[in-house]
XYZ file of C-alpha atoms in Angstrom:
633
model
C -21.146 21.281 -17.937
C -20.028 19.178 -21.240
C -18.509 15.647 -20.701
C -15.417 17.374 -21.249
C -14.923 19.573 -18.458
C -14.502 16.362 -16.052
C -11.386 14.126 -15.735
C -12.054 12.373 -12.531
C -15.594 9.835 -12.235
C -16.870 7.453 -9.786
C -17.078 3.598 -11.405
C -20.193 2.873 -12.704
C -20.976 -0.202 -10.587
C -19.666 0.482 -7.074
C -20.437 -2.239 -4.329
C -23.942 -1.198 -2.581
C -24.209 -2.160 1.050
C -26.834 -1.228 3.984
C -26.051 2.176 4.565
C -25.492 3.533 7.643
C -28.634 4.187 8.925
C -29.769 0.861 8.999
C -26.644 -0.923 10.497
C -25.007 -0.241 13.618
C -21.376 -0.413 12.050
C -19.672 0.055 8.556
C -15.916 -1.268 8.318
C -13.773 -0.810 5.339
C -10.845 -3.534 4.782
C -8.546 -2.157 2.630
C -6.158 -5.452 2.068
C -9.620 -7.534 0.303
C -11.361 -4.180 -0.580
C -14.414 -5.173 1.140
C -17.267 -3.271 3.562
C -18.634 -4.957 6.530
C -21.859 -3.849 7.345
C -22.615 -5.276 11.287
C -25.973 -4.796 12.411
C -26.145 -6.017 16.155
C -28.747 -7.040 18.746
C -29.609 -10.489 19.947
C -27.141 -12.107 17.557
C -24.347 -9.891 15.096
C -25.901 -9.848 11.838
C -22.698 -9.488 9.262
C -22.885 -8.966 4.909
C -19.746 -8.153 3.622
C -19.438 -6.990 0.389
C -16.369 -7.167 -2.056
C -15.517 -5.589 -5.938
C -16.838 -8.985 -7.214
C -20.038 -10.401 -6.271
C -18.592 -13.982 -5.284
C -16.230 -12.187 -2.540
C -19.742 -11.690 -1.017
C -20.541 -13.457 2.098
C -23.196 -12.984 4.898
C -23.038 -14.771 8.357
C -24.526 -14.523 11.978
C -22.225 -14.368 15.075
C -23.147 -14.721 18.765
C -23.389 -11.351 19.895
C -20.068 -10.570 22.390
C -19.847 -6.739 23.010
C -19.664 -4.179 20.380
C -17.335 -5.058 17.427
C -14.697 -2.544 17.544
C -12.630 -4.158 14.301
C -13.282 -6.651 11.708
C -11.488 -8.589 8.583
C -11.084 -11.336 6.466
C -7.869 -12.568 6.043
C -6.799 -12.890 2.550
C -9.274 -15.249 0.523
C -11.507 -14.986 3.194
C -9.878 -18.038 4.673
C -9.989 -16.356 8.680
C -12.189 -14.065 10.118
C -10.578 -11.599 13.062
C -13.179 -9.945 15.129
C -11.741 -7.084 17.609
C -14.257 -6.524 20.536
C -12.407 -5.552 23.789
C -8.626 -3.640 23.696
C -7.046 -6.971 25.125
C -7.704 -9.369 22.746
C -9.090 -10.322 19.012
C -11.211 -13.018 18.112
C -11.022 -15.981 15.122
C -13.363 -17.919 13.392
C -12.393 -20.493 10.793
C -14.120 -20.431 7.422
C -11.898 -23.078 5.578
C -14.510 -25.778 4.278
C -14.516 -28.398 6.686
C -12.830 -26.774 9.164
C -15.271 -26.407 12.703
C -17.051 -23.100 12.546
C -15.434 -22.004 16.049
C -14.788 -19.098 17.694
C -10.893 -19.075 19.485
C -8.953 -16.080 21.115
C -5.924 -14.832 21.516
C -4.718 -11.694 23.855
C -2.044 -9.947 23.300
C 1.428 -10.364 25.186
C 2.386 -7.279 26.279
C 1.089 -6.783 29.875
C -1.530 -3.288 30.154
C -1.378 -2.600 26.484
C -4.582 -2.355 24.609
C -5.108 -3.261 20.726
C -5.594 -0.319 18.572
C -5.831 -2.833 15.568
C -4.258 -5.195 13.526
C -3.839 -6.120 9.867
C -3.737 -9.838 7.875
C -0.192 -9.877 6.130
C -1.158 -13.331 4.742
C -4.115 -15.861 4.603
C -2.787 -17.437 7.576
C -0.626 -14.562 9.725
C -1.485 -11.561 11.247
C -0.376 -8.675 12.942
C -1.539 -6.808 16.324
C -1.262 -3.310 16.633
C -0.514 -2.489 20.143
C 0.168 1.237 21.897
C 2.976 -0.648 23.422
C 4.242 -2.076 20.054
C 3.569 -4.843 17.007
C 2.740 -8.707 17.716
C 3.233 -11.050 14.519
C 1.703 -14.032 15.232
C 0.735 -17.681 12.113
C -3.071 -18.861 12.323
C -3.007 -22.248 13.069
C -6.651 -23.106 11.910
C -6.560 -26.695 12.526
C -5.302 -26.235 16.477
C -7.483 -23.361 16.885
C -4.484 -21.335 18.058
C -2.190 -18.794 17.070
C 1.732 -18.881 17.699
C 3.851 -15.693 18.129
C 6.521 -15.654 15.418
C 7.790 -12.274 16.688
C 7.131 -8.726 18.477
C 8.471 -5.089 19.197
C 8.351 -3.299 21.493
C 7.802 0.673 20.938
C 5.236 3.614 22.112
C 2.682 3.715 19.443
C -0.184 6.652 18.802
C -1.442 5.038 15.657
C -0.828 2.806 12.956
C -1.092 3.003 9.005
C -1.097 -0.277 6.512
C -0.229 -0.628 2.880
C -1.657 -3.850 1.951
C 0.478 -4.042 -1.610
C 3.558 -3.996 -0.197
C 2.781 -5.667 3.117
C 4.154 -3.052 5.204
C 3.016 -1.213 8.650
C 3.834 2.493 9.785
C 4.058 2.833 13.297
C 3.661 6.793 14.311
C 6.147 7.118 17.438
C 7.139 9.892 20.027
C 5.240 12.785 21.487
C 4.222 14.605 18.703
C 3.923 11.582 17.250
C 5.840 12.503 14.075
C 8.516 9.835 14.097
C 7.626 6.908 12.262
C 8.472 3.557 12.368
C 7.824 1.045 9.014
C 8.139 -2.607 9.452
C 7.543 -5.059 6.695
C 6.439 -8.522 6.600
C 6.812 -11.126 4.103
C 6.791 -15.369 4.181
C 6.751 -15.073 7.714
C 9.415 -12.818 8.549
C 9.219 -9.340 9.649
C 12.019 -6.343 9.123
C 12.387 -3.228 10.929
C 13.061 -0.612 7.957
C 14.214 2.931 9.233
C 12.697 5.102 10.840
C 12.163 8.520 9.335
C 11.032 12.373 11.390
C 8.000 14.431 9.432
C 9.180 18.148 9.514
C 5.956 19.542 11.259
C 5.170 23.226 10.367
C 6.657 25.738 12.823
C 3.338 27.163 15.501
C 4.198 30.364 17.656
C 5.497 29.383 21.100
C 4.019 27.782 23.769
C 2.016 25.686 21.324
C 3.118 22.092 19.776
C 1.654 20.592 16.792
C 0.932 17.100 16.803
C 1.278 14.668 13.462
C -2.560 13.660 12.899
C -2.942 10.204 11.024
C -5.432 12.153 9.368
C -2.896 13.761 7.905
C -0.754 10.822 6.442
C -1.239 8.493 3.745
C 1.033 5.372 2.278
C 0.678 4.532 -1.522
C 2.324 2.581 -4.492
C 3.246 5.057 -6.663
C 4.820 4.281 -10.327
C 6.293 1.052 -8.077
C 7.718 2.560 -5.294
C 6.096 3.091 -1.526
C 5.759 6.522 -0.022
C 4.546 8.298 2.601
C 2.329 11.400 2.137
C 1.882 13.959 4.079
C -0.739 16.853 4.587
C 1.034 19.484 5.671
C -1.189 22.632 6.706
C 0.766 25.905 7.085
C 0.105 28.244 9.948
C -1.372 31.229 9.040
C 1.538 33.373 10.154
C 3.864 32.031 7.688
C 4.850 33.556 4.363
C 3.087 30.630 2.602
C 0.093 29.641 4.093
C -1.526 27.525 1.707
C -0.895 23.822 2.029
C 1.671 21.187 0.546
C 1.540 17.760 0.268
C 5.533 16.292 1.178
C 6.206 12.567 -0.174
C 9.017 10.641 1.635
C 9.982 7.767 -0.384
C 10.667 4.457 1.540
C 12.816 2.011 0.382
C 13.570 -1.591 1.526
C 16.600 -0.661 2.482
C 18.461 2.323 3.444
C 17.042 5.805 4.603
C 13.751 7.713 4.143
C 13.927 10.657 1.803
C 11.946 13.425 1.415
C 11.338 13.511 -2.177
C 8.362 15.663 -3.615
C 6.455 18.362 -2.582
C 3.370 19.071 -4.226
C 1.366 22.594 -3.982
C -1.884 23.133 -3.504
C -1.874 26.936 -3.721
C -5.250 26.770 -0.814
C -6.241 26.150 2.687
C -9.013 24.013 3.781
C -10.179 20.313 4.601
C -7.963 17.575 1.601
C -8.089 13.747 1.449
C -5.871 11.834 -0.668
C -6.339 8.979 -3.605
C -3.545 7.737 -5.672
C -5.240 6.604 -8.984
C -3.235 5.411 -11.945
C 0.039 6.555 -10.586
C -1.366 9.891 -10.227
C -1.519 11.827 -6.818
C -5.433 12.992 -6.680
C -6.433 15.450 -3.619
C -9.883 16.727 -2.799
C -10.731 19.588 -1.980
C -14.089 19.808 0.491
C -14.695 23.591 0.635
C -14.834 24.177 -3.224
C -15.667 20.570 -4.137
C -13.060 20.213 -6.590
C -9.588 17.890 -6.816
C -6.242 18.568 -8.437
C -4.433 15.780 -9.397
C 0.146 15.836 -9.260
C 2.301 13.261 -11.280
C 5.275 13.051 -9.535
C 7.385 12.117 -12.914
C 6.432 15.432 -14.477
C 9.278 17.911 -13.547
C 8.351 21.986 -14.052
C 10.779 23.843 -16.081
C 10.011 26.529 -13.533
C 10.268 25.244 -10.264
C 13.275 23.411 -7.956
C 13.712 20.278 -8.592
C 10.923 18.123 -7.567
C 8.353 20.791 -6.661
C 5.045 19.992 -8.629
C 2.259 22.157 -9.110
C -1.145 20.570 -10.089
C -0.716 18.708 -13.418
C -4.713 20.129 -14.643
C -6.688 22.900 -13.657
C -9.174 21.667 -10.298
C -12.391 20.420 -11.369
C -15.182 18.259 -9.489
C -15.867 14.490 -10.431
C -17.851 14.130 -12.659
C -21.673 14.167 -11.437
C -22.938 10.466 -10.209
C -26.925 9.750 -10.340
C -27.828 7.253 -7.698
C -30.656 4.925 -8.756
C -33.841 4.433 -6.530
C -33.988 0.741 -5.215
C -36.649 -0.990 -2.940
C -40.447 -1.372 -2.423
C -40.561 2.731 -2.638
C -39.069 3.201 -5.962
C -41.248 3.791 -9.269
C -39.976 2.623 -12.500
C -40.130 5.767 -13.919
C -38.312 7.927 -11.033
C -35.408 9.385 -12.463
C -31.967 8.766 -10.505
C -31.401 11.223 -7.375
C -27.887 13.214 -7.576
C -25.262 11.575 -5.055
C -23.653 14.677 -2.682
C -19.655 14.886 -3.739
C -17.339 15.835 -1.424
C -19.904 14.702 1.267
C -18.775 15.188 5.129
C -19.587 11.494 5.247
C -17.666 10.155 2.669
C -14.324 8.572 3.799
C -11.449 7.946 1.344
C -8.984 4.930 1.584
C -6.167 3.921 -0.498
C -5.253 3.943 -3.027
C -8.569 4.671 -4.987
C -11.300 3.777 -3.032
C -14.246 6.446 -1.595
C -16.855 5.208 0.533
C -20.142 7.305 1.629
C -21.079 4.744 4.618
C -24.704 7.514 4.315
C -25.631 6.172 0.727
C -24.202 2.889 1.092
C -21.822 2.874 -1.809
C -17.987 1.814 -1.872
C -16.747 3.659 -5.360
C -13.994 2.786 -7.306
C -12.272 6.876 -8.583
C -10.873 7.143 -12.033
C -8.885 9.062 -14.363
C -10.640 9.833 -17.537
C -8.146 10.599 -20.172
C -10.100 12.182 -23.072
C -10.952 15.272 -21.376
C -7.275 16.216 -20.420
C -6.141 16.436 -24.096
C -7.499 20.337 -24.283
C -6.966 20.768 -20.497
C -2.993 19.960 -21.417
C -1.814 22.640 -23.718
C 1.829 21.831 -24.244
C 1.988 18.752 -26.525
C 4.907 17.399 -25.107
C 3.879 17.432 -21.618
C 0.528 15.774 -22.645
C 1.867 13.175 -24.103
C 4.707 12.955 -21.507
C 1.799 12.343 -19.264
C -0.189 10.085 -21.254
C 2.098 7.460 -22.068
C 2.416 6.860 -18.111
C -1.311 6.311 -18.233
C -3.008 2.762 -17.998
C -5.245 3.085 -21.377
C -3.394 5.971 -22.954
C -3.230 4.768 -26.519
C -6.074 5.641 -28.819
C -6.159 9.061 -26.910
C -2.478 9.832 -27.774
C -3.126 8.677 -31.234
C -6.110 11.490 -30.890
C -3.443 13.805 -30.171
C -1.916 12.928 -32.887
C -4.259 13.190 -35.377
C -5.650 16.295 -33.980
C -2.380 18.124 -33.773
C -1.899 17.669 -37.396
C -5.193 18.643 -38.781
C -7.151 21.858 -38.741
C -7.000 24.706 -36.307
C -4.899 22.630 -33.538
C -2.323 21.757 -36.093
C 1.107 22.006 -34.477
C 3.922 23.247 -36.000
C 7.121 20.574 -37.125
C 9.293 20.982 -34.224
C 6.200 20.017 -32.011
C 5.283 17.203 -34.261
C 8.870 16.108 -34.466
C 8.710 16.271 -30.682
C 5.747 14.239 -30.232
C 7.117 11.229 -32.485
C 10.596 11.154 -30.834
C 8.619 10.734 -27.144
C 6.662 8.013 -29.018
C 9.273 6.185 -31.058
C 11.612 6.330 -27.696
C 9.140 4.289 -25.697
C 8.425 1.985 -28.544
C 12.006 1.492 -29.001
C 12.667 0.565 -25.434
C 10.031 -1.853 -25.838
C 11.650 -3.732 -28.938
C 15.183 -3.815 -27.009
C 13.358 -5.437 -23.946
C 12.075 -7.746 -26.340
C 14.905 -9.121 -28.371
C 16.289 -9.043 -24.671
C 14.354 -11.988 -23.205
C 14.591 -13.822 -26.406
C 18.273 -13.831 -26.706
C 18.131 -14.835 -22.872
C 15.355 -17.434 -23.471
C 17.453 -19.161 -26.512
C 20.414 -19.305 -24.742
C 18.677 -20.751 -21.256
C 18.542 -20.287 -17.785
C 22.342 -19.508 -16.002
C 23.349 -20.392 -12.871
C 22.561 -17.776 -10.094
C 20.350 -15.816 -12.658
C 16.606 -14.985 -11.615
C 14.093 -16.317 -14.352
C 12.934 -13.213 -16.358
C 9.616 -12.426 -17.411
C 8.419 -11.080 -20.770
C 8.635 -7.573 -21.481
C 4.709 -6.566 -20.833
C 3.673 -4.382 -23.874
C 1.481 -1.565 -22.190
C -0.856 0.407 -23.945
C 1.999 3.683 -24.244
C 3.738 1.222 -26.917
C 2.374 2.832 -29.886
C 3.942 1.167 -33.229
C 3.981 1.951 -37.182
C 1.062 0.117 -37.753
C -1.020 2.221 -34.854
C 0.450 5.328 -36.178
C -0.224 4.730 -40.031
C -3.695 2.975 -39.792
C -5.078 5.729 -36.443
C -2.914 8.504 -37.741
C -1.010 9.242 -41.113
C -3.111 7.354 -43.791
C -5.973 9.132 -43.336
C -3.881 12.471 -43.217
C -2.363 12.356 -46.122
C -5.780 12.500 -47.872
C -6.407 15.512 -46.274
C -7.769 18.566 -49.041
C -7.181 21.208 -46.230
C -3.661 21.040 -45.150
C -0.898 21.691 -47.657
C 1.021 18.396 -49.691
C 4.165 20.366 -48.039
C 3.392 20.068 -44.412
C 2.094 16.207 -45.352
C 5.312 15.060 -46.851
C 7.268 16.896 -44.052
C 5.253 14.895 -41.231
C 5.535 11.714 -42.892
C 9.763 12.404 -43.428
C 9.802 13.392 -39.520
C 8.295 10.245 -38.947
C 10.554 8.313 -40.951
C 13.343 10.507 -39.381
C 12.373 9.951 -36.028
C 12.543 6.363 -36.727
C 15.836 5.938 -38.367
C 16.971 8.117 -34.524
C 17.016 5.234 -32.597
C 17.272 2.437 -35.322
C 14.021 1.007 -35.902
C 13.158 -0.760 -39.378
C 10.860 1.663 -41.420
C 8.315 -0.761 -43.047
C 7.873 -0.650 -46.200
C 3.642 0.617 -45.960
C 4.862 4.304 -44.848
C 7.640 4.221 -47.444
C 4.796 3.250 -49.726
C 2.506 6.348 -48.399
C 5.257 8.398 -49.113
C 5.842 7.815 -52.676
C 2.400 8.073 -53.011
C 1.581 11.370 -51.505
C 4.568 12.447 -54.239
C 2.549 11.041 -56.971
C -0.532 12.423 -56.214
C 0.858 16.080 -56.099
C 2.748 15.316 -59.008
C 5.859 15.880 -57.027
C 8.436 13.616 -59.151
C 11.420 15.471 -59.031
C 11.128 15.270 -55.044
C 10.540 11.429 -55.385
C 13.868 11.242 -57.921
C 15.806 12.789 -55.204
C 14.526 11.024 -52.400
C 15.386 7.366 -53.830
C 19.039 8.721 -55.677
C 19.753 9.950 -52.026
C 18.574 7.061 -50.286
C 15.603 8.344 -48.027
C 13.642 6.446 -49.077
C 15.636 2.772 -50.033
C 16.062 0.931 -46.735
C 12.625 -1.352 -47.051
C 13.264 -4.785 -49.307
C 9.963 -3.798 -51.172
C 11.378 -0.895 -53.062
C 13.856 -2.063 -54.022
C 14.840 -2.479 -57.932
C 17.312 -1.507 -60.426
C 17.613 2.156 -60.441
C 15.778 5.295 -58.818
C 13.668 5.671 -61.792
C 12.783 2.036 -62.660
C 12.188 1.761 -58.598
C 9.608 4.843 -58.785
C 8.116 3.236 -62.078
C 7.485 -0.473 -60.519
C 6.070 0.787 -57.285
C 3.538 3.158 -59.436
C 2.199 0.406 -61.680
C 1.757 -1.693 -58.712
C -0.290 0.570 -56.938
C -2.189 0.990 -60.508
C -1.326 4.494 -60.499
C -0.149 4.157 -64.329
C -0.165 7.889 -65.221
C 1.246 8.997 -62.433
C 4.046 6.509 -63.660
C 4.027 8.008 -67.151
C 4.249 11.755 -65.822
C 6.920 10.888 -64.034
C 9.519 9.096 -66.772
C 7.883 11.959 -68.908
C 9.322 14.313 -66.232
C 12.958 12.599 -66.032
C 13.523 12.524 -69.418
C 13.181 8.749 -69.817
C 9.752 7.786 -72.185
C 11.765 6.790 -75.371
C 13.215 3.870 -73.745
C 10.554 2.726 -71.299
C 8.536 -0.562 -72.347
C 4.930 -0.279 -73.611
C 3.748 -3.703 -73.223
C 5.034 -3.000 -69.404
C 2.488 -0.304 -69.330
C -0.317 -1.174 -71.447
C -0.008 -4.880 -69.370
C -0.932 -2.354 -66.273
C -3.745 -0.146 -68.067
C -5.521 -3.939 -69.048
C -5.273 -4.796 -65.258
C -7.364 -1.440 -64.210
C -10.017 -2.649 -66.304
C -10.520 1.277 -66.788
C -10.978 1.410 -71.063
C -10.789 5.186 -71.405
C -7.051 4.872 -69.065
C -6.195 2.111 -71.490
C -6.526 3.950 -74.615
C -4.849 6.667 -73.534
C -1.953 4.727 -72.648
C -2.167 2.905 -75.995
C -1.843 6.041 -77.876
C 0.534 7.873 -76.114
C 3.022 4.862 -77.346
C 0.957 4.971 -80.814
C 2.707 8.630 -80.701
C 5.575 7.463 -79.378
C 6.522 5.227 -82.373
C 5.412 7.773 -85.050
C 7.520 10.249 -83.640
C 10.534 7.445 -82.958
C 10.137 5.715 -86.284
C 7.724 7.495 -88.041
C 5.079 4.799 -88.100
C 2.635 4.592 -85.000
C 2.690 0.975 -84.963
C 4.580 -1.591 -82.619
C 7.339 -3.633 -83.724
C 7.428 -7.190 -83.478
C 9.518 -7.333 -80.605
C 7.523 -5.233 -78.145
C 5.412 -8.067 -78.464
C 1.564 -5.743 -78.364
C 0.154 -7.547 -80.607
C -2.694 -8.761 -77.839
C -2.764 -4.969 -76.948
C -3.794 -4.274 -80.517
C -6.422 -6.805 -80.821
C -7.818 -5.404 -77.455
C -7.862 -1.828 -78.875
C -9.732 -2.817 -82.216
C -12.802 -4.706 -80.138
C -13.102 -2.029 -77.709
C -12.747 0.964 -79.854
C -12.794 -0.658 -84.019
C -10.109 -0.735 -86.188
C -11.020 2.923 -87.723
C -9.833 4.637 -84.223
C -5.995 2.720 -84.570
C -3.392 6.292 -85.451
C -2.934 6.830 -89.316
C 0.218 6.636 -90.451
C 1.897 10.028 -91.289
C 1.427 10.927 -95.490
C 4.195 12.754 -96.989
C-alpha cells in the first residue's frame, strides 16, 4: 500500500531492551517512561531503559525473592522495589548518599500491596486492597514518614502520572471508582463516580475489568475511558468507548461516547489529543476527536474521525553476532498478542524488545477527510498542522480538487478566527506586562503561538502568490479568492498588509482588468494599507504600477480611464529608463512623441516637461533619423 493509505506509525527510534526471552521480568513505568528489564539468579541483574539514552542506568541488587514491582522515582533520585505483598523496598541513588537498601510495610494490618506509584521525587504512594498510604522519602534517615492514608476496599488501581492522580476501583463489581489526587504533599479525595455496566441476562453479574479502563489528558482535561462491550442480546452489540470527565472539583460526568460499530479484543492510546483504539482481530485502529461534533448524531456521540487502517508497516533491524550486513530488516508483527499498550502513547512488545512511541501522521488524512471544513477543523487542533493545512489550501484552489467560494471562504474564516484569537491574546499580555503585576493577580505567561496560527505572510508566500500565476484556473476565480481573503480579514478586524493588496492590483493588471481596479480603490476595497495610498484612485493605480515596473500596464490603464492627455511623460519615460528594457523605452517615448503631435501638433516636448535627457537617450540608442517628423501641411 502507498505511504498514503497510513495515518498512524511507530517512532523511528523506539528504546530497545532484552526482550523477553532472555530476562525473567519486563516492567513498564509509565510516570519516567522507562522499561526495566530484571534478569534474576544469584544476584538481580537490572538495565532500565528510558526515551533518552542518559535516563539509562544498569545496576545489580542482592537477590531477595522475585520482584513483583519496580520504579524510579522521578529523576531517578529513589528506587522502590516491591517483592512480598507486605512491604516495598528503597534504595538511594542520590550521589553521595549510601547505596542502602531500607523498608517500609504498610500500616494497615492483613492488607497486601497491589502497587504503588511515585507522585514526586521524594513521596510515594501504596496501593493497598484495604486502601491508599501516602508516605515522604526521607533519603538521608533511610526512612519513610506517613503523611496520610484511606481507608477503602480496593480491586485495582489506575495512575495518571500528568496530573498526579490515582483511581481506586471500589465495590463488588468493582465499578465504583474512587480518584484521589496528590500534589506538594497533600492528597484530596475527588468524587467518586459509578460506570454504567452493560445489562447481562439474570443470574449473571458483570464485573468492571481494569482491562477495560483507561485515564488520559485529553485537549487539557483528565478522563476516564471506558471499554464498554455490549452483550450480544442487545439491540446494539457492537462496542462503545464512554469518557467521564473528571474535574478537580465537583462531580464526574459522563461526557462522550465514541462508536466503534464492531466486536472484538480494543486497547486504547491517546496521541495528540486524539482518542486512537486498536483493533486486534482485523489489525486496524480508528482514531475519535472528541472536539469534532457530527451534524448527525446527539450531542456528543462521535463516530470514528477516518476510515480504520493499520499502522503503518515497521521493519525491525537484525542486531548481534548473527546478523549480516546485508540482511534486509525482518517485518515487526502489529497488533501482536504480546504487545501491551500504556498511556497515553506508548506500545511495548516485551517479545521483540521494543518500547514505541505511536503517532499521528497528518499528510495522509488530507484525502481521507473529504469535507474541507472538518479537515481543517481537525487540523488546526493538531501539534504540527501547519504546512499541511497550507497544503489544503493550495490544493483546494488548484486543479481538479478546487473547491468552490463558499468552501474557500469557509476555510479562511476557520483560519483567520484562530489567528485572530492569537493577536488578541497577544496585545493581552502586553497591555498587562506594561502596566505591571497587580495585587492578588497570578503572573501570566505569553500567549504560546502553536503551529494552527497560520498568518498573511504563511498564506501569501505557501499559498496565494504562487496561485495567482496560475495559467489553468480562471483570473475570475483568482481575484475572487484573493477578495475572500481580504474579506475574511476585515471580519474580525485584522490589518490587511499592504503585500496582498499589492497581489491584488497586480493580478488586475495582468488581465488587463482596469476598470475593476478603478472601482475597487473609488470604493475603498482596496485603500486601508499606508502603501497605497496617494492622491486619487487613478494616480494611486498609476504609482503602484510604475513601482512594480509594470509601465504599460500603467499606460493601458490611464488610456482606459480617459486620463493620457494630462499624465506626465518624464514620470513615465523616468520608469521605462529604470527597466533598462530599450525596445519598452521607445515605445513609451513615442507614444508621448504622438501624444504632443496630436496635442500641439508638433511631436516634440516642451521645455517644461523637462525630457530633454530622454531625448538625448533616444538619439544614442536609436539615431537622430528615428526621432517622429513633424506633420507637413
Amino acid at each position: 500500500m502507498s505511504e498514503e493509505h497510513y495515518y498512524l506509525e511507530l517512532c523511528e527510534n523506539p528504546v530497545q531492551f532484552e526482550n523477553a526471552s532472555s530476562v525473567n521480568n519486563v516492567f513498564f513505568d509509565e510516570a519516567n517512561k522507562q522499561v526495566f528489564a530484571v534478569r534474576s539468579g544469584g544476584a538481580t541483574g537490572v538495565v532500565v531503559k528510558g526515551p533518552e539514552d542518559k535516563s539509562s542506568v544498569a545496576f545489580r541488587m542482592d537477590d531477595k525473592g522475585e520482584v513483583k514491582c519496580i520504579k524510579f522515582s522521578i529523576g531517578n533520585k529513589i528506587l522502590a522495589v516491591q517483592r512480598t505483598p507486605k512491604s516495598v523496598d528503597f534504595i538511594n541513588f542520590i550521589p553521595d548518599y549510601p547505596h542502602l537498601e531500607f523498608s517500609q510495610e504498610c500500616k494497615m494490618k492483613n492488607a497486601s500491596i497491589l502497587g504503588f506509584c511515585w507522585t514526586n521525587w521524594n513521596e510515594i504512594v501504596f496501593i493497598t486492597d484495604q486502601g491508599i498510604e501516602f508516605y515522604q522519602v526521607l533519603p538521608d534517615k533511610r526512612s519513610l514518614k506517613l503523611l496520610k492514608s484511606q481507608s477503602i476496599n480496593v480491586n485495582w488501581y489506575m495512575y495518571c502520572p500528568e496530573t498526579a492522580v490515582i483511581l481506586l476501583s471500589t465495590t463488588f463489581q468493582g465499578n465504583v471508582l474512587q480518584p484521589f489526587a496528590f500534589k506538594s504533599g497533600t492528597m484530596s479525595k475527588m468524587s467518586k463516580f459509578e460506570i454504567e455496566l452493560p445489562v447481562v441476562p439474570k443470574p449473571a453479574k458483570l464485573n468492571l475489568s481494569e482491562r477495560d479502563i483507561a485515564v488520559a489528558n485529553i485537549y487539557g482535561q483528565l478522563y476516564v475511558m471506558y471499554l464498554k462491550h455490549h452483550s450480544r442480546t442487545t439491540d446494539s452489540p457492537c462496542a462503545e468507548v464512554i469518557l467521564y470527565q473528571l474535574p478537580r472539583e465537583g462531580s464526574c460526568k459522563k461526557t462522550n461516547v465514541l462508536k466503534l460499530n464492531t466486536t472484538g479484543k480494543f486497547a486504547l492510546n491517546v496521541v495528540d489529543n486524539l482518542v486512537v483504539v486498536h483493533h486486534q482481530s482485523t489489525q486496524t485502529s480508528i482514531i475519535f476527536d472528541i472536539k469534532l461534533r457530527e451534524p448527525d448524531c446527539a450531542l456528543n456521540v462521535h463516530q470514528p474521525v477516518l476510515p480504520p487502517r493499520s499502522i503503518h508497516p515497521y521493519r525491525i533491524p537484525l542486531t548481534g553476532p548473527s546478523a549480516v550486513p546485508s540482511q534486509p530488516p525482518v517485518p515487526c508483527e502489529l497488533y501482536s498478542s504480546s504487545w501491551s499498550v500504556f498511556q497515553p502513547d506508548i506500545i511495548i512488545s516485551a517479545s521483540e524488545g521494543y518500547q514505541w512511541y505511536l503517532q499521528v501522521k497528518l499528510p495522509p488524512t488530507v484525502n481521507l477527510l473529504q469535507d474541507k471544513g472538518k479537515l481543517i477543523d481537525f487540523l488546526l487542533r493538531r501539534r504540527d498542522c501547519k504546512m499541511v493545512i497550507l497544503s489544503v489550501c493550495s490544493q483546494m484552489l488548484n486543479g481538479e480538487d478546487k473547491g468552490s467560494l463558499p468552501v474557500v471562504a469557509t476555510v479562511f474564516d476557520k483560519l483567520n478566527q484562530v489567528f485572530k484569537e492569537y493577536l488578541e491574546a497577544e496585545q493581552t499580555y502586553t497591555v498587562a506586562m506594561e502596566s505591571g503585576p497587580s495585587r492578588g493577580s497570578t503572573a501570566r505567561e505569553r500567549p504560546v503561538r502553536t503551529q494552527a496560527v497560520i498568518d498573511q505572510s504563511d498564506m501569501y508566500t505557501h499559498v496565494l502568490s504562487s496561485f495567482t500565476e496560475k495559467k489553468d484556473v480562471s483570473h475570475k476565480f483568482i481575484i475572487a479568492v484573493l477578495m475572500e481573503y481580504i474579506r475574511s480579514l476585515n471580519q474580525v478586524q485584522i490589518t490587511v498588509q499592504h503585500y496582498l493588496y499589492e497581489l491584488v492590483i497586480k493580478t488586475l493588471v495582468h488581465h488587463s482588468l482596469f476598470y475593476m481596479l478603478h472601482q475597487f480603490l473609488q470604493y475603498h476595497v482596496l485603500s486601508d494599507s499606508k502603501p497605497l495610498r496617494l492622491s486619487t484612485a487613478n494616480d494611486e493605480i498609476v504609482e503602484v504600477l510604475l513601482s512594480k515596473q509594470q509601465v504599460l500596464g500603467a499606460l493601458r490603464f490611464i488610456r482606459s480611464v480617459g486620463g493620457n492627455d494630462n499624465i506626465s511623460a518624464r514620470k513615465f519615460l523616468d520608469a521605462a529608463l529604470q527597466t533598462a528594457d530599450q525596445m519598452l523605452f521607445y515605445t513609451i517615448f513615442r507614444f508621448f512623441e504622438q501624444r504632443n503631435l496630436r496635442l500641439r501638433g508638433s511631436p516634440s516636448f516642451n521645455p517644461g516637461e523637462h525630457c530633454e535627457e530622454h531625448v538625448v537617450y533616444f538619439k544614442q540608442v536609436f539615431g537622430e533619423q528615428a526621432l517622429m517628423k513633424q506633420a507637413t501641411v
